[in-house]
Coordinates of C-alpha atoms in Angstrom, one line a residue:
X240 CA 75.6 177.6 115.9
X241 CA 75.2 180.9 114.1
X242 CA 75.3 183.9 116.3
X243 CA 77.5 182.4 119.0
X244 CA 80.7 184.1 119.9
X245 CA 84.0 182.3 120.6
X246 CA 83.7 183.2 124.3
X247 CA 80.2 181.6 124.4
X248 CA 81.4 178.5 122.7
X249 CA 84.3 178.3 125.1
X250 CA 82.0 178.7 128.1
X251 CA 79.8 175.9 126.8
X252 CA 82.8 173.5 126.5
X253 CA 83.9 174.5 129.9
X254 CA 80.5 173.7 131.5
X255 CA 80.5 170.3 129.7
X256 CA 83.9 169.4 131.1
X257 CA 83.0 170.8 134.5
X258 CA 80.0 168.4 134.6
X259 CA 82.2 165.5 133.7
X260 CA 84.7 166.4 136.4
X261 CA 82.5 167.2 139.3
X262 CA 80.0 164.4 138.8
X263 CA 82.5 161.6 139.0
X264 CA 82.2 161.0 142.7
X265 CA 78.4 161.0 142.8
X266 CA 78.1 158.7 139.8
X267 CA 80.7 156.4 141.4
X268 CA 78.7 156.3 144.6
X269 CA 75.5 155.5 142.6
X270 CA 77.4 152.7 140.7
X271 CA 78.4 151.2 144.1
X272 CA 74.9 151.3 145.4
X273 CA 72.8 150.5 142.3
X274 CA 75.3 148.5 140.3
X275 CA 77.8 149.6 137.6
X276 CA 75.7 148.2 134.7
X277 CA 72.5 150.0 135.6
X278 CA 74.2 153.4 136.1
X279 CA 76.2 152.8 132.9
X280 CA 73.1 152.3 130.8
X281 CA 71.3 155.1 132.6
X282 CA 74.0 157.6 131.6
X283 CA 73.7 156.5 128.0
X284 CA 70.0 157.0 128.1
X285 CA 70.4 160.5 129.5
X286 CA 72.8 161.4 126.7
X287 CA 70.4 160.1 124.1
X288 CA 67.5 162.1 125.6
X289 CA 69.3 165.4 126.1
X290 CA 71.2 165.6 122.9
X291 CA 68.2 166.3 120.6
X292 CA 67.2 169.2 123.0
X293 CA 70.6 170.9 122.6
X294 CA 69.8 173.1 119.5
X295 CA 66.7 174.6 121.3
X296 CA 68.3 174.8 124.7
X297 CA 71.1 177.1 123.4
X298 CA 68.5 179.8 122.7
X299 CA 67.5 179.8 126.4
X300 CA 70.4 180.5 128.9
X301 CA 68.4 179.3 131.9
X302 CA 68.0 175.9 130.3
X303 CA 71.3 175.8 128.4
X304 CA 73.7 175.7 131.3
X305 CA 72.0 173.0 133.4
X306 CA 71.5 170.8 130.3
X307 CA 75.2 171.1 129.3
X308 CA 76.3 170.3 132.8
X309 CA 74.2 167.2 133.0
X310 CA 75.1 166.2 129.5
X311 CA 78.8 166.5 130.3
X312 CA 78.4 164.5 133.5
X313 CA 76.5 161.6 131.8
X314 CA 78.9 161.5 128.8
X315 CA 82.0 161.5 131.0
X316 CA 80.5 158.8 133.1
X317 CA 80.0 156.5 130.1
X318 CA 83.8 156.6 129.5
X319 CA 84.7 156.2 133.1
X320 CA 82.4 153.3 133.8
X321 CA 83.7 151.6 130.6
X322 CA 87.1 151.5 132.2
X323 CA 85.5 150.1 135.3
X324 CA 83.9 147.4 133.2
X325 CA 87.3 146.5 131.7
X326 CA 88.6 146.1 135.2
X327 CA 85.7 143.8 136.1
X328 CA 86.0 141.5 133.1
X329 CA 89.7 141.2 132.3
X330 CA 92.8 140.3 134.3
X331 CA 96.5 140.4 133.7
X332 CA 97.6 140.8 130.0
X333 CA 94.0 140.8 128.8
X334 CA 93.4 143.9 131.0
X335 CA 96.3 145.7 129.5
X336 CA 95.2 144.9 126.0
X337 CA 91.6 146.0 126.7
X338 CA 92.7 149.3 128.2
X339 CA 95.0 149.9 125.3
X340 CA 92.2 149.2 122.9
X341 CA 90.0 151.7 124.7
X342 CA 92.6 154.3 124.6
X343 CA 93.2 153.8 120.9
X344 CA 89.5 153.9 120.2
X345 CA 89.1 157.2 122.2
X346 CA 92.0 158.7 120.3
X347 CA 90.7 157.6 116.9
X348 CA 87.2 159.0 117.7
X349 CA 88.7 162.3 119.0
X350 CA 90.6 162.7 115.8
X351 CA 88.0 161.4 113.3
X352 CA 84.9 162.7 115.0
X353 CA 85.4 166.4 114.4
X354 CA 86.4 165.7 110.7
X355 CA 83.2 163.7 110.1
X356 CA 81.0 166.2 112.0
X357 CA 82.6 169.2 110.2
X358 CA 82.1 167.7 106.8
X359 CA 78.4 166.9 107.6
X360 CA 77.9 170.4 109.0
X361 CA 79.0 171.9 105.8
X362 CA 76.9 169.6 103.6
X363 CA 73.8 169.0 105.8
X364 CA 73.6 171.8 108.4
X365 CA 74.9 172.9 111.7
X366 CA 72.7 170.3 113.6
X367 CA 74.7 167.5 112.0
X368 CA 77.1 167.6 114.9
X369 CA 74.3 166.7 117.3
X370 CA 73.4 163.8 114.9
X371 CA 76.9 162.4 115.0
X372 CA 77.0 162.5 118.8
X373 CA 73.5 161.0 119.0
X374 CA 74.5 158.2 116.6
X375 CA 77.5 157.4 118.9
X376 CA 75.3 157.3 122.0
X377 CA 72.8 155.0 120.3
X378 CA 75.6 152.7 119.2
X379 CA 76.7 152.4 122.8
X380 CA 73.2 151.5 124.0
X381 CA 72.8 148.9 121.2
X382 CA 76.2 147.4 122.0
X383 CA 75.2 147.1 125.7
X384 CA 71.9 145.5 124.8
X385 CA 73.6 143.0 122.5
X386 CA 76.2 142.2 125.1
X387 CA 73.6 141.5 127.8
X388 CA 71.7 139.2 125.5
X389 CA 74.7 137.1 124.6
X390 CA 76.2 137.0 128.1
X391 CA 75.5 133.7 130.0
X392 CA 73.4 133.7 133.2
X393 CA 75.2 134.5 136.4
X394 CA 78.0 136.9 137.3
X395 CA 80.6 137.8 134.6
X396 CA 83.8 135.8 134.7
X397 CA 87.1 137.6 134.7
X398 CA 89.3 136.8 131.6
X399 CA 93.0 136.5 131.5
X400 CA 93.8 135.5 135.1
X401 CA 93.7 132.4 137.2
X402 CA 94.7 133.8 140.6
X403 CA 91.5 135.5 141.4
X404 CA 89.9 132.3 142.9
X405 CA 90.1 132.0 146.7
X406 CA 91.2 128.7 148.1
X407 CA 88.7 127.0 150.3
X408 CA 89.5 127.4 154.0
X409 CA 89.7 124.3 156.1
X410 CA 87.6 124.1 159.2
X411 CA 89.5 125.0 162.3
X412 CA 90.4 122.3 164.7
X413 CA 90.7 119.4 162.3
X414 CA 93.7 118.4 160.1
X415 CA 93.1 117.0 156.6
X416 CA 92.8 113.2 156.4
X417 CA 93.4 112.6 160.1
X418 CA 91.0 111.7 162.9
X419 CA 91.6 112.1 166.6
X420 CA 91.3 109.0 168.8
X421 CA 90.8 108.9 172.5
X422 CA 91.5 105.7 174.5
X423 CA 89.2 104.4 177.2
X424 CA 91.6 104.7 180.1
X425 CA 89.2 103.2 182.6
X426 CA 89.1 99.8 181.0
X427 CA 92.8 99.7 180.2
X428 CA 93.8 100.5 183.9
X429 CA 91.7 97.8 185.6
X430 CA 92.8 94.1 185.3
X431 CA 89.2 93.0 185.7
X432 CA 88.3 94.3 182.3
X433 CA 89.7 93.4 178.9
X434 CA 91.3 96.2 177.0
X435 CA 88.7 97.9 174.8
X436 CA 89.7 99.1 171.3
X437 CA 90.3 102.7 170.6
X438 CA 87.2 104.7 170.3
X439 CA 87.2 107.3 167.5
X440 CA 85.9 110.6 168.6
X441 CA 85.7 114.0 167.1
X442 CA 88.6 116.4 167.8
X443 CA 87.9 119.2 170.3
X444 CA 87.5 122.6 168.8
X445 CA 90.7 124.7 169.0
X446 CA 90.5 128.3 170.1

């Protein structure tokens, strides 16, 4: 923005990173309580809503600093919860591949984003940087909406691992394929009675 010094721009960047650093624990707490997907989408919506206000908020210091802090917290949570989503949906080698793909995408965007934004700022105007960031946030929301529509009903299944299933526990006190038998000792001991066949009964519960 015209009229901003290097010190002011450095302070803006520091506040954005501070928001992304400090808000990790509260956002993780919300994700545990409300669900990762809800908080993930909510952070994307916050970024989309606050980004268009950035050019006007810079002119008001009392509004600029809180907006930058919340914007950094929401934008940082989008990346962090994306890593959590990878851990929920992939296992084993697939998890390594997904994490590597996320890291490569982050590096490519960090390298190419400033080049694209700088070229647009020279050709269109200084607000083009906000437009690039807004387009990326909208792309995230569209991708999330598309994924929710194509996902099958029920909980998501982990991909790439077969050891996550728990074996069914057998009920205590009974061995598989065997039944306990208890003899009628009264009839067997007395000669006046004929021996009765074994009477199958349930096994006593073991403690």
